[in-house]
Coordinates of C-alpha atoms and ligand atoms in Angstrom, one line a residue:
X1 CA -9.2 4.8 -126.2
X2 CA -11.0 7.7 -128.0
X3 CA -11.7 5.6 -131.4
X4 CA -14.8 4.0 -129.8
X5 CA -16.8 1.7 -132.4
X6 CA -16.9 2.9 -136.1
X7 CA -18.4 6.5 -135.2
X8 CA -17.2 9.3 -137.4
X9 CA -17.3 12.7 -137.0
X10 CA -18.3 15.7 -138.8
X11 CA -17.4 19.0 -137.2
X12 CA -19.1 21.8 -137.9
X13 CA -17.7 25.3 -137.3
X14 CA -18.7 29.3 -138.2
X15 CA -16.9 31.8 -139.3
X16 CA -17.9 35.8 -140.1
X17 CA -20.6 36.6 -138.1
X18 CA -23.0 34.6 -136.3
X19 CA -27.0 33.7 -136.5
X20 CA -25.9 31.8 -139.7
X21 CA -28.2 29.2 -139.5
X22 CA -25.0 27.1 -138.6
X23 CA -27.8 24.5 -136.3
X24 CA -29.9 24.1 -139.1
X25 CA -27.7 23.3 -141.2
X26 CA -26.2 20.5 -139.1
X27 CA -29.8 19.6 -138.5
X28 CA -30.8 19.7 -142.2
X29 CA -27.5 17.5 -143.1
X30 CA -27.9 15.2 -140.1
X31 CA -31.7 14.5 -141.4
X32 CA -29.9 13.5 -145.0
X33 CA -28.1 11.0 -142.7
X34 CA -31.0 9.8 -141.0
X35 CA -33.1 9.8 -144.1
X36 CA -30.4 7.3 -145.7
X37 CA -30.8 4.7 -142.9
X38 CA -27.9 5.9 -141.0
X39 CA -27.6 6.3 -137.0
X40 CA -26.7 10.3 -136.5
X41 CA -26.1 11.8 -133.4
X42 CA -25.9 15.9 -132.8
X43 CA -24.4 17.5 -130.2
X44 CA -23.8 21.6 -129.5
X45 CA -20.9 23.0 -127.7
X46 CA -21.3 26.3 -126.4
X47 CA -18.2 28.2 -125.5
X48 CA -20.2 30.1 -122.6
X49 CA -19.4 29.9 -119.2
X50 CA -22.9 29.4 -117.9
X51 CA -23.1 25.7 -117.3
X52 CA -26.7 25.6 -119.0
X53 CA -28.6 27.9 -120.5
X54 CA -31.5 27.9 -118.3
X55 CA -30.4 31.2 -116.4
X56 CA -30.1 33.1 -119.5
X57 CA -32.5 35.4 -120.7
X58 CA -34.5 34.9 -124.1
X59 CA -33.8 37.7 -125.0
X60 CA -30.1 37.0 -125.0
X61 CA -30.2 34.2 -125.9
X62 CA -33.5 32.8 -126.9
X63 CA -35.3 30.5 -126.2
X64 CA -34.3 27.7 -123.0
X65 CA -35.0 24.1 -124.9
X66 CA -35.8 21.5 -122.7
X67 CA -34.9 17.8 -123.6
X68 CA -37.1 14.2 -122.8
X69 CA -34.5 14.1 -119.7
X70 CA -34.8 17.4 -118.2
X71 CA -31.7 19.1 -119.8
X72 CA -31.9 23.1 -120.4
X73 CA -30.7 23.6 -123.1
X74 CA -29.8 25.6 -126.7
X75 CA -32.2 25.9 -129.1
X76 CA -30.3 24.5 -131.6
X77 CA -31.6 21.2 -130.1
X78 CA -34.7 22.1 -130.8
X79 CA -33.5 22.0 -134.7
X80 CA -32.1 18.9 -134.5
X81 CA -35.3 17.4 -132.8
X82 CA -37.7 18.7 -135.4
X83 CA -34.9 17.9 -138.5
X84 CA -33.8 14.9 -137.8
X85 CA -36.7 13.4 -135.7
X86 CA -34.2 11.7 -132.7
X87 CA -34.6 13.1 -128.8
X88 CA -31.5 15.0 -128.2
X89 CA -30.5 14.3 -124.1
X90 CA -28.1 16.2 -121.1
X91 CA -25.1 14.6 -123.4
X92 CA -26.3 17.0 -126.5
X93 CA -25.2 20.3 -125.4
X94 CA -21.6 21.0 -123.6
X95 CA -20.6 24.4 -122.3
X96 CA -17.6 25.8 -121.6
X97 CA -19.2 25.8 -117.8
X98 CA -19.9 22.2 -117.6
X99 CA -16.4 21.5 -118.9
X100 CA -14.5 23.8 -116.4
X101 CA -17.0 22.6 -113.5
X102 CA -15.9 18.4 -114.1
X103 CA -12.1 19.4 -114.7
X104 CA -12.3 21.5 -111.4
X105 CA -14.6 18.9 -109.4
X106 CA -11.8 16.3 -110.7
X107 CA -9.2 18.4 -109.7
X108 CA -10.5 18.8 -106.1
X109 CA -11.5 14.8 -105.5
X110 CA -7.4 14.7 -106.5
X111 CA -7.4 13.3 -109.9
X112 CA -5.1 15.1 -111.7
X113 CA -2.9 15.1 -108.3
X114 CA 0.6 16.3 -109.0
X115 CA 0.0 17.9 -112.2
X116 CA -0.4 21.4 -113.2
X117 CA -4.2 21.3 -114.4
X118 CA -4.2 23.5 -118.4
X119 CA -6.4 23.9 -121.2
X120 CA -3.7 21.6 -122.9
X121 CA -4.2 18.7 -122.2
X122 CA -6.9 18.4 -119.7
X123 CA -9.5 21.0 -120.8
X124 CA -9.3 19.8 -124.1
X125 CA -9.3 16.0 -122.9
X126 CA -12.5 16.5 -121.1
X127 CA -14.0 18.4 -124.3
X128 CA -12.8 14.9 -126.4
X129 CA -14.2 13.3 -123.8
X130 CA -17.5 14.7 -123.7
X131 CA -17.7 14.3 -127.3
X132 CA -17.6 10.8 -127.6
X133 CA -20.5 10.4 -125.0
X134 CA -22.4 12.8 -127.0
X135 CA -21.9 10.6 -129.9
X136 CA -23.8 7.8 -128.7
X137 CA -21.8 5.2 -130.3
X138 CA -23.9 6.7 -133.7
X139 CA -22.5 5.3 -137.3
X140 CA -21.8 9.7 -137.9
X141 CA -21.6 12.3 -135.1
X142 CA -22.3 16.0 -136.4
X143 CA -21.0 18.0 -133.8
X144 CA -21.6 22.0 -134.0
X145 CA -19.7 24.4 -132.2
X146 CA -21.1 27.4 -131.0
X147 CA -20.1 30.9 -131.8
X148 CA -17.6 32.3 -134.6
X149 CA -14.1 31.4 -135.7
X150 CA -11.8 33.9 -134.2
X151 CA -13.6 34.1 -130.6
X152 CA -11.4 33.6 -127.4
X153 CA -13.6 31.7 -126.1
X154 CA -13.9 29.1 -128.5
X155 CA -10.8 28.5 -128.3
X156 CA -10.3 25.4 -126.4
X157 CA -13.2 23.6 -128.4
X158 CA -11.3 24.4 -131.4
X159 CA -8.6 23.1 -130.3
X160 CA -10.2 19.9 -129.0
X161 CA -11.9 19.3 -132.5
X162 CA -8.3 19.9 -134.0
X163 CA -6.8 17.1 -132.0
X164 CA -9.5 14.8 -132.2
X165 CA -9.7 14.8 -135.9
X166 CA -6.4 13.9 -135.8
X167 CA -6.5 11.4 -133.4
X168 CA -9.5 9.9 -136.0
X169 CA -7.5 10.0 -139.2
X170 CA -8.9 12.0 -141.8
X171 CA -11.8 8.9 -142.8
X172 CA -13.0 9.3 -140.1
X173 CA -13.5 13.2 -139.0
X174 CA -14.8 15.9 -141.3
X175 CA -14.4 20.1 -140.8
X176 CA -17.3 22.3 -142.5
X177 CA -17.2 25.9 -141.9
X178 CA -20.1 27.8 -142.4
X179 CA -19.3 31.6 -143.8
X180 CA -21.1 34.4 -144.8
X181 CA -20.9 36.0 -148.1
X182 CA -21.8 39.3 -148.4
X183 CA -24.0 40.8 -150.8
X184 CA -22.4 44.9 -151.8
X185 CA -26.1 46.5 -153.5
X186 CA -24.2 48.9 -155.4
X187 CA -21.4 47.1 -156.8
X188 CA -23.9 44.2 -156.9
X189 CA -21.3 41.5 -156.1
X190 CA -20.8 38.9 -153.8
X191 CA -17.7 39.4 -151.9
X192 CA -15.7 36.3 -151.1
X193 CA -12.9 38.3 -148.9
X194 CA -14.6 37.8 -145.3
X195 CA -14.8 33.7 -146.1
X196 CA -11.0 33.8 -147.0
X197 CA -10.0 35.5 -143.5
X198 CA -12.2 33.4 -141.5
X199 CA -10.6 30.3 -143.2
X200 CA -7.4 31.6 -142.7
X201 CA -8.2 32.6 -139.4
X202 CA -9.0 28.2 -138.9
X203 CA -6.3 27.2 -140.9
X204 CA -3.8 29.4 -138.4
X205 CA -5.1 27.2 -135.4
X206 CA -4.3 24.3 -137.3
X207 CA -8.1 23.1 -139.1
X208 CA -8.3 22.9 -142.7
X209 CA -12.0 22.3 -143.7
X210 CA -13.0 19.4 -146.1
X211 CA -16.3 21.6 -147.3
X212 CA -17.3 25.3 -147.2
X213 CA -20.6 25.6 -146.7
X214 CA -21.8 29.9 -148.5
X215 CA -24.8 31.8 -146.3
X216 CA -25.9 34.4 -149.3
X217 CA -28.9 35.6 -150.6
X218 CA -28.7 33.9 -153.9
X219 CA -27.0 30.5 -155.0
X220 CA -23.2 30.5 -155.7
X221 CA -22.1 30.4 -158.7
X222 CA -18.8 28.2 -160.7
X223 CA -16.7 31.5 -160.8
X224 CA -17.2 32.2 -157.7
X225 CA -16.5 28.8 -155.9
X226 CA -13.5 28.8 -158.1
X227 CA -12.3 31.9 -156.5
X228 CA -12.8 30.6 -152.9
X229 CA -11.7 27.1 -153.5
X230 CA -8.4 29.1 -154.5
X231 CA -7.7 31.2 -151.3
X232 CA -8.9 28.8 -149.1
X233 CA -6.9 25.5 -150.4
X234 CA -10.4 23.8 -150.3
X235 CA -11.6 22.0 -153.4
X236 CA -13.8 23.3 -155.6
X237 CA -16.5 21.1 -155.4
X238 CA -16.5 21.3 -151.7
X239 CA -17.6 24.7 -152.0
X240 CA -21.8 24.1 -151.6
X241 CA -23.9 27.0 -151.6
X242 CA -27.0 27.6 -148.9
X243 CA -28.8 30.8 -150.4
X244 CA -31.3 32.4 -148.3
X245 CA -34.7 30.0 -148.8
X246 CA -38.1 30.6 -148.1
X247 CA -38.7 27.9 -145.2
X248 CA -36.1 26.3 -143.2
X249 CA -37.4 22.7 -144.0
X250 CA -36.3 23.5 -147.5
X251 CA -32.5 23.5 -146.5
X252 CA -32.1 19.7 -146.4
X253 CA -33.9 19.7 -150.1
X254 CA -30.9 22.6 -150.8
X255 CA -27.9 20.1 -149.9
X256 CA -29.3 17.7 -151.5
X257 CA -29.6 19.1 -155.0
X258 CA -25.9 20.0 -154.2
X259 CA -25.0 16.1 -153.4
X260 CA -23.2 17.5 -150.3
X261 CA -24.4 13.9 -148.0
X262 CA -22.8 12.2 -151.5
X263 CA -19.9 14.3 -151.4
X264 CA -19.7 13.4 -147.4
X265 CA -20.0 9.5 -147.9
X266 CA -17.2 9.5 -150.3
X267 CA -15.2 11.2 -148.6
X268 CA -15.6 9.6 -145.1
X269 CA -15.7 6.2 -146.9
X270 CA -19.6 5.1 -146.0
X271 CA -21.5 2.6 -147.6
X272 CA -23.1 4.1 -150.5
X273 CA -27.0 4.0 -150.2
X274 CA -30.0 5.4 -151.4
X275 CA -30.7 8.8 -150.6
X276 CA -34.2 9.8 -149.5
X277 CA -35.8 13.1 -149.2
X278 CA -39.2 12.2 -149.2
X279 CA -40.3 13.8 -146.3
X280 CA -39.3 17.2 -147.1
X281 CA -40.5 17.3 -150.8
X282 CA -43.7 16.6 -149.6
X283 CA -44.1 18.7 -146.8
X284 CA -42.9 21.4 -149.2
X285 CA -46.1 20.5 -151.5
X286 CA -48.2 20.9 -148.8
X287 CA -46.5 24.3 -147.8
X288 CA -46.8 25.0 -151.6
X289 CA -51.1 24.2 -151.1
X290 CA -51.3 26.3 -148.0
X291 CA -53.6 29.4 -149.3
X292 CA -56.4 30.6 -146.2
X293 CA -54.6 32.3 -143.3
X294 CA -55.4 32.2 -139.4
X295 CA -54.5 34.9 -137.0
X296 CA -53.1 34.1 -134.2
X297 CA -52.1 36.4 -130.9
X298 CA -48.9 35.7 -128.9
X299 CA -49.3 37.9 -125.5
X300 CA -45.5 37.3 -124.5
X301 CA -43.3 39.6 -122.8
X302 CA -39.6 38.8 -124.9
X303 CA -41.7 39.7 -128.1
X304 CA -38.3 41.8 -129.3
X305 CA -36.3 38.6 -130.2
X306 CA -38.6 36.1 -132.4
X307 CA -36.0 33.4 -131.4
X308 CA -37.4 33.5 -127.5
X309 CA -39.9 31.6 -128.8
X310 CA -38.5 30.0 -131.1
X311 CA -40.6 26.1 -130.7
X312 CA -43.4 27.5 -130.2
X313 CA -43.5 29.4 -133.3
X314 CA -42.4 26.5 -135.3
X315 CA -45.1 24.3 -133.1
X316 CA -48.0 26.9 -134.7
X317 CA -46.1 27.0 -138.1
X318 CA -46.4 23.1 -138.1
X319 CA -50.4 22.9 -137.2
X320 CA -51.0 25.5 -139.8
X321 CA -49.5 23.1 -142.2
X322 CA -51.2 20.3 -141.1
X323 CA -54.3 22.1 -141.5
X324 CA -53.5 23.6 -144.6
X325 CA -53.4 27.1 -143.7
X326 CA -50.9 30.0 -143.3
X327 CA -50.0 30.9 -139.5
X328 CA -49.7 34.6 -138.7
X329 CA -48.6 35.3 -135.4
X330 CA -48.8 38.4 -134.1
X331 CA -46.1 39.4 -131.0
X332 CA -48.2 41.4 -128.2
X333 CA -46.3 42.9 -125.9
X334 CA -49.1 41.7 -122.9
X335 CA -47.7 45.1 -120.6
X336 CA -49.5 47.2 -124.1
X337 CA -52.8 45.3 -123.1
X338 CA -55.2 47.8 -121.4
X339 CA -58.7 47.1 -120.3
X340 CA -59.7 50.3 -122.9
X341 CA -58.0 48.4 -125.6
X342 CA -58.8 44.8 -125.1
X343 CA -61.2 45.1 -127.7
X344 CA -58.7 44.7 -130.6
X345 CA -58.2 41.3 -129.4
X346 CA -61.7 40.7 -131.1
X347 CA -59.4 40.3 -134.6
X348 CA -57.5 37.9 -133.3
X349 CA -58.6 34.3 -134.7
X350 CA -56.9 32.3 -131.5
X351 CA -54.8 34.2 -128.3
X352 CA -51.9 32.0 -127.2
X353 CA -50.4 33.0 -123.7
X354 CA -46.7 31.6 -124.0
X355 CA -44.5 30.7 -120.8
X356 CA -42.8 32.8 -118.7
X357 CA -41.5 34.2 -115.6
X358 CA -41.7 37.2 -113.4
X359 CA -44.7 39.7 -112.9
X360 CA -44.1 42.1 -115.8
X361 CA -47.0 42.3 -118.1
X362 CA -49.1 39.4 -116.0
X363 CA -52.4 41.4 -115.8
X364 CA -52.2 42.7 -119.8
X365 CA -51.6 38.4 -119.9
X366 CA -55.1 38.0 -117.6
X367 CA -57.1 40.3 -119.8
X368 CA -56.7 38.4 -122.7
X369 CA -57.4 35.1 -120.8
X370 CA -60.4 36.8 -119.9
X371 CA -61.6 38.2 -123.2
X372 CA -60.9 34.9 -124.9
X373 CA -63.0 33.2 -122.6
X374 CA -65.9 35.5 -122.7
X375 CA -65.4 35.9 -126.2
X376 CA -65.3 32.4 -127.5
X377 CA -61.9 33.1 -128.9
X378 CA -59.8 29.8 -129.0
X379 CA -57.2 30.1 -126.1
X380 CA -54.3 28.5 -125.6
X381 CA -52.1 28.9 -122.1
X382 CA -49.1 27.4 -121.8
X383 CA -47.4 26.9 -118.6
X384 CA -47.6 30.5 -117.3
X385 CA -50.5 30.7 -119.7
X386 CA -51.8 27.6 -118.1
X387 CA -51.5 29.2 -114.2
X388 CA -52.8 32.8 -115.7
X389 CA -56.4 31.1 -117.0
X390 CA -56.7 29.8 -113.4
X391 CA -55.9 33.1 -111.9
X392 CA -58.3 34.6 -114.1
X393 CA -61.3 32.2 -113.5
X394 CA -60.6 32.5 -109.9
X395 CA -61.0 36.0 -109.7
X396 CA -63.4 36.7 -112.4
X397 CA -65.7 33.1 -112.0
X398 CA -65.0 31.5 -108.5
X399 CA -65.1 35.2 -106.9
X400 CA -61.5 35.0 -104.9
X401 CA -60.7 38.3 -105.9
X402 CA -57.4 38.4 -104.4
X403 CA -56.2 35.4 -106.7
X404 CA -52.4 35.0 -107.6
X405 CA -49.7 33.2 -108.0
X406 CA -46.8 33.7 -105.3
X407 CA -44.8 34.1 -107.8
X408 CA -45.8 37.4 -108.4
X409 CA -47.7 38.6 -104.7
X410 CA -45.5 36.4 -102.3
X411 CA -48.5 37.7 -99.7
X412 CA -51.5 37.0 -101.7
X413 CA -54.5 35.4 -99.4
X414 CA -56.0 33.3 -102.7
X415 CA -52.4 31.6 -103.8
X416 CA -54.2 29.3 -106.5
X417 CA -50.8 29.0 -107.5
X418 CA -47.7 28.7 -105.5
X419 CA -44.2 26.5 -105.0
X420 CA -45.6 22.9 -103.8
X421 CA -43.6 23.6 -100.3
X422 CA -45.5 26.7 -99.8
X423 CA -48.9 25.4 -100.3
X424 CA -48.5 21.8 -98.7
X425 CA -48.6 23.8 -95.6
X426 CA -52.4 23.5 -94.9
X427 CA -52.1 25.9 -91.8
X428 CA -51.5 28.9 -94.0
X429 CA -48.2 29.1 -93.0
X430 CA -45.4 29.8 -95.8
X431 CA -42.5 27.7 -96.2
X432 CA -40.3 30.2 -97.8
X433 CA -37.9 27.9 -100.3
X434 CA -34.2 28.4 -100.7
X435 CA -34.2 30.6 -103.8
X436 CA -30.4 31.3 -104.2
X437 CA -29.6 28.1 -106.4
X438 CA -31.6 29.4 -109.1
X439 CA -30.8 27.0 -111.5
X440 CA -31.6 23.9 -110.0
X441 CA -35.2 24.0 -108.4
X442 CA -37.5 23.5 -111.4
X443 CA -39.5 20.9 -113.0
X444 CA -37.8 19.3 -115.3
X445 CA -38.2 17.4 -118.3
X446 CA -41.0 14.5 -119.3
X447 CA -43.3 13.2 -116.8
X448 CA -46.6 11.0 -117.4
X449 CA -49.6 12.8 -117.5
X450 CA -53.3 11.2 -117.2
X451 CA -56.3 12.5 -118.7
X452 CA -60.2 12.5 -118.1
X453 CA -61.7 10.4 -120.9
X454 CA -64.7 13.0 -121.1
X455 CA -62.2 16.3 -122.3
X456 CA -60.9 18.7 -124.9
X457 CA -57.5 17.1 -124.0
X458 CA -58.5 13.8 -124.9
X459 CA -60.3 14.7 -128.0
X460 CA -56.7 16.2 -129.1
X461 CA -54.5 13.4 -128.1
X462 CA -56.8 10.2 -128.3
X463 CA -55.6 8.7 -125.2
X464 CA -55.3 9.1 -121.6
X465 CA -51.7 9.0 -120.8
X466 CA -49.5 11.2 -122.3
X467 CA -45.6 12.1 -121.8
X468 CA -45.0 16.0 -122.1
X469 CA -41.6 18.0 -120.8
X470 CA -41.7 20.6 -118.0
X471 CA -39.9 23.5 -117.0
X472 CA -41.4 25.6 -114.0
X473 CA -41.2 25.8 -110.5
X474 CA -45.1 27.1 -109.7
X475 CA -48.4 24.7 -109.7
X476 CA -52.1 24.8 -109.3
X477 CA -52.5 25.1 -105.4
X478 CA -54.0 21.4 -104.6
X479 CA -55.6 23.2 -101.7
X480 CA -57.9 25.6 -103.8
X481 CA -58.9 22.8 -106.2
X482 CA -62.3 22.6 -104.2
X483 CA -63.2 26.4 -105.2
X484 CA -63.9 24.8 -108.8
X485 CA -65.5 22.5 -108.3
X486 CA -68.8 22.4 -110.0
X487 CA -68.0 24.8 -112.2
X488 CA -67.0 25.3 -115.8
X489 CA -63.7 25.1 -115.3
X490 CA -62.1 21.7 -115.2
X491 CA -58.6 20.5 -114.5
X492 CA -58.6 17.6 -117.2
X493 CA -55.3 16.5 -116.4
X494 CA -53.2 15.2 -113.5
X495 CA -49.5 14.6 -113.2
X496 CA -49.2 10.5 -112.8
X497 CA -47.0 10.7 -109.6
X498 CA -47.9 13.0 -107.9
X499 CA -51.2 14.1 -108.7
X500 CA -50.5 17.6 -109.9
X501 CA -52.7 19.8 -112.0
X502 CA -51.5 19.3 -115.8
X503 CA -54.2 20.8 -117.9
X504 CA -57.2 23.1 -117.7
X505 CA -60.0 23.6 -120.0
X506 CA -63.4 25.4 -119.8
X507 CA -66.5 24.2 -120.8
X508 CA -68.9 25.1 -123.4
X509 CA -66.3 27.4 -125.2
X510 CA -65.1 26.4 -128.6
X511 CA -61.8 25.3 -127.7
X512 CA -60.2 27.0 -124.3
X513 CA -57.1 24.9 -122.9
X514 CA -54.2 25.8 -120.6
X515 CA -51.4 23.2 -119.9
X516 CA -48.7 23.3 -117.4
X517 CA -45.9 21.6 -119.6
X518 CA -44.4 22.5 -122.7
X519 CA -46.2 20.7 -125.8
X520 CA -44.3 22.9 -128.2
X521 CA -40.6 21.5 -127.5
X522 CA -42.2 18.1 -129.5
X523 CA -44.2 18.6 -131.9
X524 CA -42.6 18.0 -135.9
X525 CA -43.3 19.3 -139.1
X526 CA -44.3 16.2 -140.0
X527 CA -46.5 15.7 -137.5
X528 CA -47.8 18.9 -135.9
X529 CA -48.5 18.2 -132.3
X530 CA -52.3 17.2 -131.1
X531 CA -52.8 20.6 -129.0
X532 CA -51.4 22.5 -131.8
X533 CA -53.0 21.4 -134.5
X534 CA -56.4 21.6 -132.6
X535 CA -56.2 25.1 -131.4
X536 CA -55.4 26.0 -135.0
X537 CA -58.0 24.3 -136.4
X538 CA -60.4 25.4 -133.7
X539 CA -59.1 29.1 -134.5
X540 CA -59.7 28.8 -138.3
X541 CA -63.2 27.3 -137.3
X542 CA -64.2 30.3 -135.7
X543 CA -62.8 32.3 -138.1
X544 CA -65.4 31.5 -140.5
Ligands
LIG601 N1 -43.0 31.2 -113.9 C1 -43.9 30.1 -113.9 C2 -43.3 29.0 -113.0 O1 -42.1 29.0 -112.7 C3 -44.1 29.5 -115.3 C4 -42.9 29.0 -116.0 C5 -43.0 28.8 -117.5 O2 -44.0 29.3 -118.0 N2 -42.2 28.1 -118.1 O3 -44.0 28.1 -112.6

């Protein structure tokens, strides 16, 4: 019942420490796949108890990705997205939580009545099980699994992996551990002994990988892979190497060189055809061609961890290339902006205000809205950045003083932006929502959004109905839409259903736009995204 059509899997496990790049190298391998005309799927299992990330904080964790269908999810997915160019779904990223939470729900409705419920079999069976839904009946599955080698919690998805590649038959599943090889400065070597344990460590729970895929700074070389191939009974030429590299869309360039999708198609049995990296060698060009710089501000608040913003930096990475320029981004803690200091803003060639939640740092966050706009700086607002340029013009434009969002002054007298069941009250009176099911009250995921012909925002996307993903719980009070009227700023934008306020822009400024979705979870390096790509070129404009 588990061998479902022809799909084969490819397995793909850490070991040493983590933050090896272990998603994008699925991603860059998966996008070999792709480019060679095969149907990939990608899933991430994360051996977490949360049953999503979406309560997590960035800074733990990094960035929440959201998927087309509303999922919160690892950020991995947002690799996998931008690699291999497919829309990842709920099905893409399993926890441990979401496992646990359908064995117990079955467990309660009776299912499993009589039996002793385990890890082995049923965890384990509901992992398997989960699996193959992830797989989406693709022609190769390259399923990632979260963490390092030698955690308790991981476990059970180890376990699952090892019992599913059996059930497959070794045709039809693949094991690639990604391991770190350390660099010693004095000895100068490369030491191999952490890459033996961790496979040793795998072997002892009963998986032998088919290919060793070598983090280190430089490229592995024959002696080397020799040695490892020796202690860890792997072949020598499934030793590949994946030295530090200057941009990440150069890892699928990497494997190639290396013939590790060639090595994979033998191995697994695949029709053998043409290979194609087009894409990346010319994206690398352009990198190659990108000489003039632009300066960009990012008034966050999770500025510590670059990974809490992790789209959105690649989102502004991509636009710079499609522009041909360099993207410097400079992290601004927005509670270090001070009215006395707002000044040094002035260097700044755009100001991006990223989303977020909570009050800390909001007002340092409506300075720079503020200078931007009076400035003529190219602004950007996303989300929270989006609600913040309303505040902002509200207090500083329309005159309500008082302007907030409940989110952060539950008793404000101007809520310009509050939960839709506070404000549909017209009486004034506050409907206090239900907050203690946190993770389950948002926003979530694409909706259609329509725009005015005669705007910035249809100038950047060249039409008027546009799909964008969501994650929030506040909006753009509907009852204080009349303050603006007739002024410069303009809500150019309105959710199709129900009529809610999508994007902002001001007019006569050189390129001021807030939005209350989340363009950066879709744009590609390939591609850029419209908003992207015109607030960069809008800030390089100004620049000169
Ligand atoms: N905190 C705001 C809200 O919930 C904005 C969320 C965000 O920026 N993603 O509406």
């Amino acid at each position: 019942t588990h061998l479902v059509g022809m799909t084969r899997y490819v397995f793909i496990t850490g070991g040493v420490v983590s933050s090896l790049g272990k998603g994008i190298a699925s991603a860059s391998l998966a996008s070999l796949f792709k480019l060679r005309g095969f149907n990939v799927s990608l899933q991430k299992l994360d051996p977490y108890i949360n049953l999503d990330p979406g309560t997590m904080s960035p800074i733990q964790h990094g960035e929440v990705f959201v998927t087309r269908d509303g999922a919160e999810t690892d950020l991995d997915l947002g690799h996998y997205e931008r690699f291999v160019d497919i829309e990842m779904s709920q099905d893409s990223n399993v926890t441990a939580g979401r496992v646990y939470s359908n064995v117990i729900n079955k467990e309660r409705k009776g299912d499993y009545l009589g039996s002793t419920v385990q890890v082995v079999p049923h965890i384990t069976d509901e992992i398997k099980k989960l699996i193959i839904i992830g797989a989406k009946k693709s022609d190769i599955a390259f399923v990632e699994v979260g963490g390092t080698v030698g955690d308790i919690e991981s476990l059970p998805f180890l376990e699952s992996i090892r019992q599913f590649g059996l059930e497959l038959g070794s045709k039809n599943s693949l094991f690639i551990h990604l391991t770190l090889l350390p660099y010693i400065a004095v000895t100068k070597e490369i030491k191999t002994k952490p890459t033996q344990h961790s496979v040793k460590e795998l072997r002892s729970i009963g998986i032998q990988p088919d290919i060793l895929l070598c983090r280190s700074s430089n490229f592995i070389d024959e002696s080397i892979r020799k040695k490892i191939a020796l202690f860890t009974n792997v072949s020598k030429d499934a030793v590949f190497s994946a030295e530090d590299a200057t941009s990440i869309y150069d890892i699928p360039i990497m494997l190639r060189n290396q013939k590790m999708d060639d090595f994979i198609i033998k191995k697994m049995n695949f029709k053998k055809n043409k290979s194609n990296i087009k894409p990346w060698t010319e994206y690398k060009q352009k990198v190659s061609k990108c000489r003039q710089n632009v300066k960009i501000a990012m008034i966050g608040k999770y500025v510590d961890l670059e990974d809490s913003y992790k789209s959105l930096n690649e989102a502004l990475y991509h636009a710079g290339i499609i522009n041909m320029l360099k993207v410097d981004i400079d992290y601004i803690d927005s509670e270090s902006i001070k009215k006395s200091t707002i000044k040094s803003l002035g260097m700044m060639d755009g100001i991006l205000v990223p989303g977020g939640f909570g009050n800390r740092g909001i007002e340092g966050k409506i300075l720079a809205a503020e200078y931007a706009r009076e400035n003529g700086i190219p602004y950007f607002g996303i989300c929270l950045g989006m609600q913040i340029s309303v505040i902002e013009y509200a207090r500083n434009v329309i005159n309500l003083k008082r302007a907030n969002s409940t989110e952060f002054n539950i008793k404000t007298s101007n809520p310009v932006i509050a939960l839709v069941d506070e404000w549909r009250d017209s009486k004034g009176k506050k409907i206090i929502v239900d907050k203690s099911n946190y993770g389950g009250t948002m926003r979530l995921g694409a909706q259609k959004c329509n725009i005015h012909k005669n705007s910035l925002a249809y100038k950047m996307y060249r039409k008027s109905s546009i799909d964008e993903r969501h994650r929030h719980r506040y909006e753009v009070n509907s009852n204080f839409v009349k303050f603006f009227k007739g002024s410069d700023l303009i809500f150019s934008g309105k959710s199709a259903r129900e009529g809610l306020m999508e994007i902002v822009e001001i007019k006569n400024h050189p390129w001021y736009l807030g939005c209350q979705f989340h363009p950066e979870f879709t744009s590609s390096p390939l591609r850029g995204h419209p908003l992207f790509n015109g607030f960069i070129e809008a800030s390089f404009r100004g620049k000169i």
